mmCIF file of C-alpha atoms in Angstrom:
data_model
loop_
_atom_site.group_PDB
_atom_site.id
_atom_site.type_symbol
_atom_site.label_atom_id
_atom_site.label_comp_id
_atom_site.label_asym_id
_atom_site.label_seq_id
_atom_site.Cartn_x
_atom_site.Cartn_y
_atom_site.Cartn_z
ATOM 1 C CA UNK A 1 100.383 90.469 140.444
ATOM 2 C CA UNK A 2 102.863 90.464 137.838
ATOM 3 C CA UNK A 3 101.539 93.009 135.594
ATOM 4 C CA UNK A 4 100.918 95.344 138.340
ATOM 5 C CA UNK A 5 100.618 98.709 137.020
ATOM 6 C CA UNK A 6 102.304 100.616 139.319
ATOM 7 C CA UNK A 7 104.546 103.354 137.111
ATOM 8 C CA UNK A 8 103.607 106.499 135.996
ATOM 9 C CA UNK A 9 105.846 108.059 132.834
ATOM 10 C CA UNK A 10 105.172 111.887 132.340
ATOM 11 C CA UNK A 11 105.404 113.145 129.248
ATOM 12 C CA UNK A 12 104.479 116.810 127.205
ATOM 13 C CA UNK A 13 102.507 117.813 124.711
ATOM 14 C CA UNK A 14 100.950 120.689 123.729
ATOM 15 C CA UNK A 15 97.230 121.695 125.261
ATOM 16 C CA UNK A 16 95.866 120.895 121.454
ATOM 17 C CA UNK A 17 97.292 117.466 121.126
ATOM 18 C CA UNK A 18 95.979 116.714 124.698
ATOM 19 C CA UNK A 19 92.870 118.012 123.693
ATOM 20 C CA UNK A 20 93.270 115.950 119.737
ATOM 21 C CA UNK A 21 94.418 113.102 121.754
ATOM 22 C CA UNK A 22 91.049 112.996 124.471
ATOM 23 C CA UNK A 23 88.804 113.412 121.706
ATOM 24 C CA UNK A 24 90.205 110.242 119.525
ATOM 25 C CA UNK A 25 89.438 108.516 122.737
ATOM 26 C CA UNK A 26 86.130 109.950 123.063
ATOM 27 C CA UNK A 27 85.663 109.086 119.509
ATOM 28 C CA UNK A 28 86.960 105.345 120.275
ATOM 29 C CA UNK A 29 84.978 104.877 123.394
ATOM 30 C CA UNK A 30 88.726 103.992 124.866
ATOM 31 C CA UNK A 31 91.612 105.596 127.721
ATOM 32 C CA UNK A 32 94.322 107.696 126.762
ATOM 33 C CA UNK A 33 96.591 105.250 128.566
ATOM 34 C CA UNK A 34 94.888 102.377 126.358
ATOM 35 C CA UNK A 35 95.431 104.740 123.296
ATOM 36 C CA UNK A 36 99.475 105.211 123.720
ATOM 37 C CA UNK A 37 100.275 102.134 125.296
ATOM 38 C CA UNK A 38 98.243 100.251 122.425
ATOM 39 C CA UNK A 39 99.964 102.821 119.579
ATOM 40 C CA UNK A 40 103.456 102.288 121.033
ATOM 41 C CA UNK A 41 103.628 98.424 121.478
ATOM 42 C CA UNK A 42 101.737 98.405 117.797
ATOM 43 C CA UNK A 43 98.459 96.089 119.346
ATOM 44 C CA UNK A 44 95.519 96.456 118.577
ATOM 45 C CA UNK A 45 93.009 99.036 120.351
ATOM 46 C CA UNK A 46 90.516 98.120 122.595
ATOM 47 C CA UNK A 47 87.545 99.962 120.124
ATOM 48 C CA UNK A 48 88.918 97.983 117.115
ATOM 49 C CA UNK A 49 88.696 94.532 119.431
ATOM 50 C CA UNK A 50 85.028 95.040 120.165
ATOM 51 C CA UNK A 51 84.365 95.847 116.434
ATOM 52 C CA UNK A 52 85.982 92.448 115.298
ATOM 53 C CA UNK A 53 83.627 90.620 118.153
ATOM 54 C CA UNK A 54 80.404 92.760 117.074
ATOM 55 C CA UNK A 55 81.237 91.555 113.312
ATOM 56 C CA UNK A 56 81.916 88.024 114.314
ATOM 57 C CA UNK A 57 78.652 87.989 116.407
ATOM 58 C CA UNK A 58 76.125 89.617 113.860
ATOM 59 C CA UNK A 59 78.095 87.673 110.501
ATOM 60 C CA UNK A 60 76.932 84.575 112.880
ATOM 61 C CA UNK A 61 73.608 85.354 113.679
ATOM 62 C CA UNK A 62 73.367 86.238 109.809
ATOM 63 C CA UNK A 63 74.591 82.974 108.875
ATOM 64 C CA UNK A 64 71.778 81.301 110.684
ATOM 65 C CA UNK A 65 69.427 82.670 109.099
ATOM 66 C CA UNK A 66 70.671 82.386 105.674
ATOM 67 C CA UNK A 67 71.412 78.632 106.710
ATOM 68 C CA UNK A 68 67.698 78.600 107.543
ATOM 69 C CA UNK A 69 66.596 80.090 104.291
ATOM 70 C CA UNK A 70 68.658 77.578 102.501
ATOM 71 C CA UNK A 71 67.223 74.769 103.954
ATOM 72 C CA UNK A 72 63.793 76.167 103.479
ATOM 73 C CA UNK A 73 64.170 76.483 99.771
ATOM 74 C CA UNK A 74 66.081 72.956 99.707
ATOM 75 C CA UNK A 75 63.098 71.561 101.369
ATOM 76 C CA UNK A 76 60.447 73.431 99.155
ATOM 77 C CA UNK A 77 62.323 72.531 96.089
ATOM 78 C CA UNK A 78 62.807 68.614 97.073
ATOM 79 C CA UNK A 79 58.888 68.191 98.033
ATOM 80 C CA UNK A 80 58.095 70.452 94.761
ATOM 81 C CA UNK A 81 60.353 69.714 92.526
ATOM 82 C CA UNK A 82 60.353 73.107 91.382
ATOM 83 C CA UNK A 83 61.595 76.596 92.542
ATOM 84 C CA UNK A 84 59.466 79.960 91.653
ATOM 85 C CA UNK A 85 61.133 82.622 90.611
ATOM 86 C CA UNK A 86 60.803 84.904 93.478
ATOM 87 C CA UNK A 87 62.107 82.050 95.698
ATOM 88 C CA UNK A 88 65.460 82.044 93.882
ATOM 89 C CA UNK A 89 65.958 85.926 93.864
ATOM 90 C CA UNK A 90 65.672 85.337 97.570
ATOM 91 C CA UNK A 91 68.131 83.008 97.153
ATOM 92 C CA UNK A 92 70.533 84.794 94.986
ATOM 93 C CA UNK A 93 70.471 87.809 97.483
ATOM 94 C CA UNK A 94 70.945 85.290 100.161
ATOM 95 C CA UNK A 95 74.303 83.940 98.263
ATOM 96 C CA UNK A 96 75.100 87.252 97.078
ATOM 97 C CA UNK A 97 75.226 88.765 100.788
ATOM 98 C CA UNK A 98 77.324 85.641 102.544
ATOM 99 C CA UNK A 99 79.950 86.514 99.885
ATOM 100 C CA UNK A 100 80.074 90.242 100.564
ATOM 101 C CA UNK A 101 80.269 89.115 104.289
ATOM 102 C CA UNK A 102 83.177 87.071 103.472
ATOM 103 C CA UNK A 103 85.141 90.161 101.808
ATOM 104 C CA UNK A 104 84.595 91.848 104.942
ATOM 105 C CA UNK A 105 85.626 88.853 107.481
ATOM 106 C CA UNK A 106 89.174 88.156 105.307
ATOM 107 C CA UNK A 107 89.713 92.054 105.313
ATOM 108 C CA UNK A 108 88.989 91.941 109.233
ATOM 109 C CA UNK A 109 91.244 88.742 109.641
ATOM 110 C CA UNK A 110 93.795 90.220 107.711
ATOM 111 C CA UNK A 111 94.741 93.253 109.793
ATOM 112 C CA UNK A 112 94.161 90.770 113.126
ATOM 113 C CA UNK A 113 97.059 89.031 110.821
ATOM 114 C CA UNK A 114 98.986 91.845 110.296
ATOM 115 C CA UNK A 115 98.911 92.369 114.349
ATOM 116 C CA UNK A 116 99.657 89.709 115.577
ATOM 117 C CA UNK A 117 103.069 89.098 113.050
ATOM 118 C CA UNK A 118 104.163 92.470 114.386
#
């Protein structure tokens, strides 16, 4: 293997840092090696990678259902020609939430951006 790791680099710190540093992995559900290799070669940590996938997964299982609810009203509002009023609240909120996603998914994309140019 190429990437073997093999190496072992000592360094110190005081018992509270150790004890700061063990607890923000705790907290991140991710290693201490993870944690300062990550912070030193300015990537991305392994906590902040599953976030972006859990996002990406539930914004898409969101979508489908909006999709579905959009079609539904599209349908109701061909055969009907006419939409109640309660029917295009839904809708509103439906529109109204896929935009808020979208704030969230060019924030998201942004720091993946950010990086990645570093």
């Amino acid at each position: 293997m190429i990437n073997e790791k093999r190496d072992y680099i000592k360094i110190r710190i005081s018992n509270i840092q150790k004890e700061n540093w063990k607890k923000i992995c705790l907290d991140k559900g991710i290693s201490l090696t993870s944690l300062i290799v990550n912070s030193v070669e300015n990537r991305m940590m392994d906590d902040e990678r599953k976030h972006v996938l859990e996002f990406i997964e539930k914004q898409d299982n969101i979508f489908s259902k909006i999709e579905t609810n959009i079609n539904q009203v599209a349908k109701i509002v061909n055969t009907q020609k006419f939409i109640s009023s309660q029917e295009l609240n839904d809708f509103s909120e439906k529109l109204s939430e896929i935009s808020e996603l979208k704030k969230v998914q060019n924030r998201i994309f942004e720091n993946i951006y950010a990086l990645l140019a570093k």
